[in-house]
Coordinates of C-alpha atoms in Angstrom, one line a residue:
X1 CA 38.4 -47.4 -115.1
X2 CA 40.5 -44.6 -116.5
X3 CA 44.2 -44.5 -115.7
X4 CA 45.8 -41.6 -114.0
X5 CA 47.2 -40.4 -117.3
X6 CA 43.9 -40.6 -119.0
X7 CA 42.3 -38.5 -116.2
X8 CA 45.1 -36.0 -116.5
X9 CA 44.7 -35.8 -120.2
X10 CA 40.9 -35.3 -120.0
X11 CA 41.4 -32.6 -117.4
X12 CA 43.9 -30.7 -119.5
X13 CA 41.7 -31.1 -122.6
X14 CA 38.7 -29.7 -120.6
X15 CA 40.8 -26.7 -119.5
X16 CA 41.9 -26.1 -123.0
X17 CA 38.3 -26.2 -124.3
X18 CA 37.1 -23.9 -121.4
X19 CA 39.9 -21.4 -122.2
X20 CA 39.1 -21.5 -125.9
X21 CA 35.4 -21.0 -125.2
X22 CA 36.1 -18.0 -122.9
X23 CA 38.4 -16.5 -125.4
X24 CA 35.9 -16.8 -128.2
X25 CA 33.0 -15.5 -126.0
X26 CA 35.1 -12.5 -124.8
X27 CA 36.0 -11.7 -128.4
X28 CA 32.4 -11.0 -129.1
X29 CA 32.2 -8.5 -126.2
X30 CA 33.1 -4.9 -126.9
X31 CA 36.0 -3.5 -124.8
X32 CA 33.9 -0.5 -123.8
X33 CA 30.2 0.3 -124.1
X34 CA 30.3 4.1 -123.8
X35 CA 30.8 5.9 -127.1
X36 CA 31.7 9.3 -125.7
X37 CA 35.2 8.9 -124.4
X38 CA 37.8 11.3 -125.5
X39 CA 38.7 10.6 -129.1
X40 CA 42.1 9.2 -130.2
X41 CA 42.8 12.5 -131.9
X42 CA 42.7 14.3 -128.5
X43 CA 45.3 12.0 -126.9
X44 CA 47.4 12.2 -130.1
X45 CA 47.4 16.0 -130.0
X46 CA 48.3 16.0 -126.3
X47 CA 51.2 13.6 -126.8
X48 CA 52.5 15.7 -129.7
X49 CA 52.2 18.9 -127.6
X50 CA 54.2 17.3 -124.8
X51 CA 56.8 16.0 -127.3
X52 CA 57.3 19.6 -128.5
X53 CA 58.2 20.6 -124.9
X54 CA 60.8 17.7 -124.5
X55 CA 64.5 18.3 -125.0
X56 CA 66.3 16.9 -128.0
X57 CA 67.3 13.2 -127.7
X58 CA 65.1 12.6 -124.7
X59 CA 62.5 10.1 -123.7
X60 CA 59.5 10.5 -121.4
X61 CA 58.4 7.4 -119.4
X62 CA 55.1 7.2 -117.6
X63 CA 53.4 4.4 -115.6
X64 CA 49.8 3.4 -115.1
X65 CA 48.5 3.7 -111.5
X66 CA 49.1 0.6 -109.3
X67 CA 46.2 -1.5 -108.2
X68 CA 45.5 -0.7 -104.5
X69 CA 44.6 -3.4 -102.0
X70 CA 41.6 -2.7 -99.7
X71 CA 41.8 -5.7 -97.5
X72 CA 42.9 -9.4 -97.9
X73 CA 42.0 -10.4 -101.5
X74 CA 39.8 -7.3 -102.2
X75 CA 41.1 -4.4 -104.1
X76 CA 39.8 -0.8 -104.4
X77 CA 38.0 -0.1 -107.7
X78 CA 40.7 0.8 -110.1
X79 CA 41.4 4.4 -111.0
X80 CA 43.9 5.3 -113.7
X81 CA 46.6 7.9 -113.1
X82 CA 45.2 11.1 -114.6
X83 CA 48.3 12.0 -116.6
X84 CA 48.5 8.5 -118.1
X85 CA 44.8 8.6 -119.0
X86 CA 45.3 12.1 -120.5
X87 CA 48.0 11.0 -122.8
X88 CA 46.6 7.5 -123.7
X89 CA 42.9 7.1 -122.9
X90 CA 43.9 3.7 -121.4
X91 CA 42.0 2.9 -118.2
X92 CA 43.4 -0.4 -117.2
X93 CA 46.4 -1.2 -114.9
X94 CA 49.9 -2.6 -115.6
X95 CA 50.9 -0.4 -118.5
X96 CA 53.9 1.8 -119.4
X97 CA 54.2 4.6 -121.9
X98 CA 57.4 5.8 -123.8
X99 CA 57.4 9.1 -125.7
X100 CA 60.5 9.7 -127.8
X101 CA 61.5 13.2 -128.8
X102 CA 63.0 11.8 -132.0
X103 CA 62.1 8.7 -134.0
X104 CA 63.6 5.7 -132.2
X105 CA 64.5 2.2 -133.4
X106 CA 63.2 -0.5 -131.1
X107 CA 64.9 -3.8 -130.5
X108 CA 62.4 -5.5 -132.8
X109 CA 63.7 -3.3 -135.7
X110 CA 60.6 -1.0 -135.9
X111 CA 61.0 2.7 -135.7
X112 CA 58.5 4.9 -133.7
X113 CA 58.2 8.0 -131.6
X114 CA 55.9 6.4 -129.0
X115 CA 55.4 3.0 -127.4
X116 CA 52.7 1.7 -125.1
X117 CA 53.1 -1.6 -123.2
X118 CA 49.9 -3.2 -122.0
X119 CA 49.0 -6.5 -120.4
X120 CA 48.2 -9.3 -122.9
X121 CA 44.6 -10.6 -122.8
X122 CA 44.3 -13.9 -121.0
X123 CA 41.3 -16.1 -120.7
X124 CA 41.8 -16.9 -117.0
X125 CA 41.9 -13.2 -116.1
X126 CA 38.9 -12.4 -118.3
X127 CA 36.9 -15.1 -116.5
X128 CA 37.3 -13.1 -113.2
X129 CA 37.5 -9.4 -114.3
X130 CA 36.0 -9.3 -117.8
X131 CA 37.1 -8.2 -121.2
X132 CA 40.7 -7.1 -121.7
X133 CA 41.7 -4.9 -124.7
X134 CA 43.9 -6.1 -127.5
X135 CA 46.9 -4.1 -128.7
X136 CA 45.0 -3.4 -131.9
X137 CA 42.0 -2.0 -130.1
X138 CA 44.1 0.2 -127.8
X139 CA 46.1 1.5 -130.8
X140 CA 42.7 2.6 -132.3
X141 CA 41.4 4.1 -129.1
X142 CA 44.5 6.0 -128.2
X143 CA 46.0 6.7 -131.6
X144 CA 49.4 5.4 -130.4
X145 CA 51.3 4.0 -133.3
X146 CA 53.1 1.2 -131.5
X147 CA 51.3 -0.9 -128.8
X148 CA 52.9 -4.1 -127.5
X149 CA 52.3 -6.5 -124.6
X150 CA 54.2 -6.4 -121.4
X151 CA 54.8 -10.1 -121.8
X152 CA 57.3 -9.1 -124.5
X153 CA 58.7 -6.2 -122.4
X154 CA 62.2 -7.6 -122.3
X155 CA 62.5 -6.9 -126.0
X156 CA 61.8 -3.3 -125.3
X157 CA 64.4 -2.6 -122.6
X158 CA 65.9 0.7 -123.5
X159 CA 69.6 1.7 -123.2
X160 CA 68.6 4.7 -121.1
X161 CA 72.2 6.0 -121.1
X162 CA 71.9 6.7 -124.8
X163 CA 69.3 9.5 -124.1
X164 CA 70.4 13.0 -123.0
X165 CA 67.7 12.9 -120.4
X166 CA 65.1 10.4 -119.2
X167 CA 62.0 12.3 -118.1
X168 CA 59.5 10.8 -115.7
X169 CA 56.9 11.8 -113.1
X170 CA 57.3 11.0 -109.5
X171 CA 57.2 7.2 -109.6
X172 CA 54.1 5.4 -108.0
X173 CA 54.7 4.2 -104.5
X174 CA 53.2 1.1 -102.8
X175 CA 52.7 -1.1 -105.9
X176 CA 51.8 -4.6 -104.8
X177 CA 54.1 -7.5 -105.8
X178 CA 52.6 -10.8 -106.8
X179 CA 55.6 -13.0 -107.1
X180 CA 53.7 -15.3 -109.5
X181 CA 52.9 -12.4 -111.8
X182 CA 55.8 -10.9 -113.8
X183 CA 53.8 -8.3 -115.6
X184 CA 52.4 -6.0 -112.9
X185 CA 53.4 -2.3 -112.8
X186 CA 55.5 -3.3 -109.8
X187 CA 57.8 -5.3 -112.2
X188 CA 57.7 -2.5 -114.8
X189 CA 58.8 0.0 -112.1
X190 CA 61.5 -2.3 -110.8
X191 CA 63.0 -2.9 -114.2
X192 CA 62.9 0.9 -114.9
X193 CA 64.7 1.6 -111.6
X194 CA 67.3 -1.1 -112.3
X195 CA 68.0 0.2 -115.8
X196 CA 68.2 3.8 -114.7
X197 CA 70.3 3.3 -111.6
X198 CA 73.6 3.7 -113.5
X199 CA 75.2 7.1 -112.9
X200 CA 75.5 7.5 -116.7
X201 CA 71.8 7.8 -117.0
X202 CA 70.5 11.3 -116.5
X203 CA 66.9 11.4 -115.1
X204 CA 64.6 14.3 -114.5
X205 CA 61.3 14.2 -112.5
X206 CA 60.5 17.9 -112.7
X207 CA 60.3 19.0 -116.3
X208 CA 57.7 16.4 -117.4
X209 CA 55.4 17.3 -114.5
X210 CA 55.7 21.0 -115.4
X211 CA 54.9 20.5 -119.0
X212 CA 51.9 18.3 -118.2
X213 CA 50.6 20.9 -115.7
X214 CA 50.7 23.5 -118.4
X215 CA 48.8 21.3 -120.8
X216 CA 46.2 20.2 -118.4
X217 CA 45.3 23.6 -117.0
X218 CA 43.9 24.7 -120.4
X219 CA 40.9 22.6 -121.3
X220 CA 40.2 21.5 -124.8
X221 CA 36.6 21.5 -126.3
X222 CA 36.6 17.7 -126.0
X223 CA 37.4 17.9 -122.3
X224 CA 34.7 20.5 -121.7
X225 CA 32.0 18.1 -123.1
X226 CA 32.9 15.6 -120.4
X227 CA 33.4 18.2 -117.7
X228 CA 30.0 19.8 -118.4
X229 CA 28.4 16.3 -118.2
X230 CA 30.0 15.7 -114.8
X231 CA 28.8 19.1 -113.6
X232 CA 25.2 18.6 -114.9
X233 CA 25.0 15.2 -113.3
X234 CA 26.3 16.7 -110.0
X235 CA 23.7 19.5 -110.2
X236 CA 20.9 17.0 -110.6
X237 CA 22.2 15.0 -107.6
X238 CA 22.3 18.2 -105.4
X239 CA 18.7 19.0 -106.5
X240 CA 17.6 15.6 -105.4
X241 CA 19.2 16.1 -102.0
X242 CA 17.6 19.5 -101.6
X243 CA 14.2 17.9 -102.2
X244 CA 14.7 15.2 -99.6
X245 CA 16.6 16.9 -96.7
X246 CA 14.5 16.9 -93.5
X247 CA 14.9 16.4 -89.8
X248 CA 15.1 12.7 -88.9
X249 CA 17.3 11.6 -91.8
X250 CA 20.9 10.8 -91.3
X251 CA 23.8 12.4 -93.1
X252 CA 24.6 9.2 -95.0
X253 CA 21.0 8.9 -96.2
X254 CA 21.3 12.3 -97.8
X255 CA 24.7 11.3 -99.2
X256 CA 23.1 8.1 -100.6
X257 CA 20.4 10.1 -102.5
X258 CA 23.0 12.3 -104.2
X259 CA 25.4 9.5 -105.1
X260 CA 22.5 7.3 -106.3
X261 CA 21.6 10.1 -108.7
X262 CA 25.2 10.5 -109.9
X263 CA 25.4 6.8 -110.7
X264 CA 21.8 6.6 -112.2
X265 CA 22.7 9.4 -114.6
X266 CA 25.9 7.7 -115.8
X267 CA 28.7 8.8 -113.5
X268 CA 31.2 6.0 -113.0
X269 CA 32.3 7.3 -109.6
X270 CA 32.4 10.2 -107.2
X271 CA 35.2 12.6 -107.8
X272 CA 36.2 12.6 -104.1
X273 CA 34.8 11.4 -100.8
X274 CA 31.4 13.1 -100.3
X275 CA 31.2 15.7 -97.5
X276 CA 27.8 15.7 -95.8
X277 CA 28.2 17.6 -92.6
X278 CA 25.4 18.8 -90.4
X279 CA 25.6 21.2 -87.5
X280 CA 29.1 21.0 -85.9
X281 CA 30.2 18.7 -88.8
X282 CA 29.6 21.5 -91.3
X283 CA 32.5 23.3 -89.6
X284 CA 34.9 20.5 -90.5
X285 CA 36.4 21.3 -93.9
X286 CA 36.8 17.7 -95.1
X287 CA 34.4 15.8 -92.9
X288 CA 33.7 12.4 -94.4
X289 CA 32.1 10.1 -91.7
X290 CA 28.6 11.2 -92.6
X291 CA 26.8 9.4 -89.7
X292 CA 25.1 12.1 -87.7
X293 CA 21.2 12.3 -87.5
X294 CA 19.7 15.6 -88.8
X295 CA 17.9 17.7 -86.2
X296 CA 15.5 20.6 -86.5
X297 CA 17.3 23.9 -86.9
X298 CA 20.5 22.3 -88.3
X299 CA 22.4 23.3 -91.4
X300 CA 23.8 20.6 -93.6
X301 CA 26.8 21.3 -95.9
X302 CA 26.9 19.1 -99.0
X303 CA 30.2 19.1 -100.9
X304 CA 29.8 16.5 -103.6
X305 CA 30.8 16.0 -107.2
X306 CA 30.3 13.2 -109.8
X307 CA 33.1 11.8 -111.9
X308 CA 32.3 11.2 -115.6
X309 CA 34.9 9.5 -117.8
X310 CA 37.6 10.7 -115.5
X311 CA 36.5 14.4 -115.2
X312 CA 35.0 15.5 -111.9
X313 CA 32.7 18.3 -110.7
X314 CA 33.1 20.0 -107.3
X315 CA 29.9 21.6 -106.0
X316 CA 28.9 22.7 -102.5
X317 CA 25.5 23.9 -101.1
X318 CA 24.5 24.5 -97.5
X319 CA 20.9 23.8 -96.7
X320 CA 18.5 24.5 -93.7
X321 CA 17.3 21.1 -92.6
X322 CA 14.0 22.5 -91.3
X323 CA 13.3 24.3 -94.5
X324 CA 14.2 27.8 -93.4
X325 CA 17.3 29.6 -92.2
X326 CA 17.4 31.1 -88.7
X327 CA 18.3 34.7 -88.5
X328 CA 21.9 34.0 -87.6
X329 CA 22.3 31.3 -90.3
X330 CA 20.8 33.7 -92.9
X331 CA 23.1 36.5 -91.9
X332 CA 26.2 34.3 -92.3
X333 CA 24.8 32.7 -95.5
X334 CA 24.3 36.2 -97.1
X335 CA 27.9 37.1 -96.4
X336 CA 29.2 33.9 -98.0
X337 CA 26.9 34.4 -101.0
X338 CA 28.2 38.0 -101.5
X339 CA 31.7 36.7 -101.1
X340 CA 31.2 34.1 -103.8
X341 CA 29.6 36.6 -106.2
X342 CA 32.6 38.9 -105.7
X343 CA 34.9 36.0 -106.3
X344 CA 33.1 34.9 -109.5
X345 CA 33.2 38.5 -110.8
X346 CA 37.0 38.4 -110.4
X347 CA 37.3 35.3 -112.6
X348 CA 38.6 37.3 -115.6
X349 CA 41.4 36.6 -118.0
X350 CA 44.5 38.5 -117.0
X351 CA 43.7 38.6 -113.3
X352 CA 46.0 36.9 -110.9
X353 CA 44.8 33.4 -109.8
X354 CA 44.6 34.8 -106.2
X355 CA 42.3 37.6 -107.1
X356 CA 39.0 35.7 -106.7
X357 CA 40.1 34.7 -103.2
X358 CA 41.1 38.3 -102.4
X359 CA 37.7 39.6 -103.5
X360 CA 35.9 36.9 -101.5
X361 CA 38.0 37.5 -98.4
X362 CA 37.3 41.2 -98.4
X363 CA 33.5 40.5 -98.4
X364 CA 33.8 37.9 -95.6
X365 CA 35.9 40.2 -93.5
X366 CA 33.5 43.2 -94.0
X367 CA 30.5 41.0 -93.2
X368 CA 32.1 39.5 -90.0
X369 CA 33.1 42.9 -88.9
X370 CA 29.6 44.2 -89.3
X371 CA 28.2 41.3 -87.3
X372 CA 30.7 41.9 -84.6
X373 CA 32.3 38.5 -84.8
X374 CA 35.7 40.0 -85.4
X375 CA 37.4 43.3 -84.7
X376 CA 40.1 43.4 -87.4
X377 CA 40.1 42.2 -91.0
X378 CA 42.9 39.8 -90.4
X379 CA 40.8 37.9 -87.9
X380 CA 38.5 36.7 -90.7
X381 CA 41.0 34.0 -91.4
X382 CA 39.9 32.3 -88.2
X383 CA 36.4 31.7 -89.7
X384 CA 37.6 31.5 -93.4
X385 CA 40.7 29.4 -93.2
X386 CA 41.0 28.1 -96.8
X387 CA 41.6 29.4 -100.2
X388 CA 38.7 30.2 -102.5
X389 CA 39.8 28.5 -105.7
X390 CA 41.6 25.6 -107.2
X391 CA 41.8 24.1 -110.7
X392 CA 39.3 21.4 -111.8
X393 CA 39.5 18.7 -114.3
X394 CA 40.7 15.1 -114.2
X395 CA 41.6 15.7 -110.6
X396 CA 39.3 17.5 -108.2
X397 CA 42.4 19.6 -107.4
X398 CA 43.8 19.7 -110.9
X399 CA 47.3 20.7 -111.6
X400 CA 47.9 24.3 -112.6
X401 CA 50.4 27.1 -112.6
X402 CA 48.5 29.4 -110.2
X403 CA 49.7 32.3 -112.1
X404 CA 47.4 34.4 -114.3
X405 CA 43.8 33.3 -115.2
X406 CA 43.5 32.4 -118.8
X407 CA 40.7 31.4 -121.2
X408 CA 39.6 27.8 -121.0
X409 CA 40.7 27.2 -117.5
X410 CA 38.2 25.8 -115.1
X411 CA 38.4 26.7 -111.4
X412 CA 36.2 26.6 -108.3
X413 CA 35.0 29.5 -106.3
X414 CA 34.1 28.3 -102.8
X415 CA 34.3 30.8 -100.0
X416 CA 33.1 29.7 -96.6
X417 CA 32.5 30.7 -93.0
X418 CA 32.9 28.1 -90.2
X419 CA 32.0 28.8 -86.5
X420 CA 32.6 25.6 -84.6
X421 CA 31.7 25.2 -80.9
X422 CA 34.0 27.0 -78.6
X423 CA 34.6 29.9 -81.0
X424 CA 35.3 33.3 -79.3
X425 CA 31.8 34.7 -80.0
X426 CA 28.3 34.5 -78.8
X427 CA 27.0 30.9 -78.7
X428 CA 24.2 31.7 -81.0
X429 CA 26.7 31.6 -83.9
X430 CA 28.2 28.2 -82.9
X431 CA 27.7 25.3 -85.3
X432 CA 27.1 27.5 -88.3
X433 CA 29.2 26.2 -91.2
X434 CA 28.4 27.5 -94.6
X435 CA 30.2 27.0 -97.9
X436 CA 28.9 27.8 -101.4
X437 CA 30.9 26.4 -104.3
X438 CA 30.5 26.5 -108.1
X439 CA 32.6 25.5 -111.1
X440 CA 33.7 28.4 -113.2
X441 CA 34.9 28.4 -116.8
X442 CA 37.2 31.3 -117.6
X443 CA 36.3 32.8 -121.0
X444 CA 37.4 35.9 -122.9
X445 CA 33.9 37.3 -122.3
X446 CA 33.9 36.8 -118.6
X447 CA 33.2 33.9 -116.2
X448 CA 30.7 31.1 -117.0
X449 CA 29.2 29.4 -114.0
X450 CA 28.9 25.8 -115.2
X451 CA 26.9 24.8 -112.2
X452 CA 24.8 27.9 -112.2
X453 CA 21.4 26.2 -112.6
X454 CA 21.7 24.9 -109.0
X455 CA 20.0 27.5 -106.7
X456 CA 22.2 29.7 -104.4
X457 CA 19.5 32.2 -103.5
X458 CA 18.5 31.4 -99.9
X459 CA 14.8 32.1 -100.5
X460 CA 14.8 29.8 -103.6
X461 CA 16.5 27.1 -101.6
X462 CA 13.9 27.4 -98.8
X463 CA 11.0 27.2 -101.3
X464 CA 12.5 24.2 -103.0
X465 CA 12.9 22.3 -99.7
X466 CA 9.5 23.2 -98.3
X467 CA 7.6 22.6 -101.6
X468 CA 9.1 19.2 -101.9
X469 CA 7.5 18.2 -98.6
X470 CA 4.0 19.5 -99.5
X471 CA 1.3 16.8 -99.6
X472 CA 0.0 18.2 -102.9
X473 CA 3.3 17.6 -104.5
X474 CA 3.7 14.1 -103.1
X475 CA 0.3 13.0 -104.6
X476 CA 1.3 14.1 -108.1

C-alpha cells in the first residue's frame, strides 16, 4: 500500500505530465485559422498615425474590453474593444497597450515607443478555452515591437507623473474581479487608477478619442476588403430570408435563416441584435424580441447585418409576407424608396453629413403630404423620427466627426416611415412600418452602394418571394 506522500507525489507527477502534454499539444495548434485578418502593417500604420497626433512627452494607454458575465459561471462570447483591435489586431481579453510619443526606456532597460501586455499562455487555461497566443506570435501579428506578459506587469509600472499628459479613452466599466486571478483587466485598470490618482499626473480622456475617431472614419483599402465581405455575406442572408418568408412562420424562424446564412458563409457573429419585426413590431425602431407569428397581409422589417473579422454590415429590407404589397403598403414603400434614392444621391464628397437626411426627409414629407397623412412638412417627423445616416465599420454606429462627407467614409442611408396603431390617421395605414437601408461608400466619383445587389424594387421583391414558393422551383 502506498503511503500518503507517495500518493501525493504520484498525483503531482501526473499533473505535471498532463500539463506538459497539453502545452506540447497546444504548441502544434495555430493561434488563428483564418488568413485574411488585417495585416500587421495596417495596425502599425494606424499606431504611427495616432502617435503623430499625440503631444510631445505623452503616453497613450488603452485597455482590452472586459469579459462580461451572462449568468453564474457562463460569460458572453468575448468581443474586443474596437479601438484596441484597430491598433493591435489582438482579439483576446486582459491586455493593455502603451503608445509613447517619444522613445521610452522601460524598467527592464529596453527602449521602445510601444508596449503591449498580454496574458501569458497557461496549460490549465488552454484546457478549457483553447490556444493562447505567445508574445512572439502577437508581435508578428500586430507589428508591435515590444510585447510582454501581464504576469510581469509590475516591471512595467510607469512613473506617469514624468509624462506631460497621460492620454486614455473612457475606462471600461463593470470589469469582473476574480480575487484568485491577478492578471485580469480589472487588475490592470486598478493599478492604472492607483498610479494616476496623484494630482501631479495630468490625464486626458478626450484627445485620444478625438484622434481615433478621425482615423477610423476614413477607411483604408485593407478595411474595405473585410467590410465588403461583411456586406456580401449580409446580402446573401437577406436573399435567403426573402426566399423563405411566408405566413405561418415566426419572426425568429426568419431571423434564424438569415443568421444561419451569415455563419455558414464565415461571419463570426452578428453586428448587432437582429431586428425582425412584423406588422406592429415593424413600427418599433429597435425591436429585438422576434417572437410574433407572421400573418397574411403583414409586412416584415428585417434589419440585420453580419460581422466579419470585426467589421459589420447594416442592411434593412421590408417584405410583404404574402408575396405582394397591399395598395397602402406599396404607396408608403414607394415614398421610402424615393427618399432613400434621394439620400444616396446626396452622398457626395463635400456635402454636409446631414445632407442625405435632409434630402430623404424632403421626399418623405412630400409623400406623406400627398397621401394626406400629414398637413405640414414638420409633421413628417412623427412618422420618420430618426436620422437617415450613421458611420459604419468596426462598430455598427462607428465613430465619426459628422462634419463633411469625405472619400473612403462608409455610411448608411436608411429612411423609414412607421405608422403604429393609434396614429392620427385612417386605420388602413396602421401597422405599416417600412425601412430600406444600404451601406454606402463615399468616393470622389460619387456614392457606391456596397449592398446594391440586394433588391429594393418592390416588384422585383414580390417576384423573388412568389417564385421561391412555386412548386416548379422546389422540384429543381
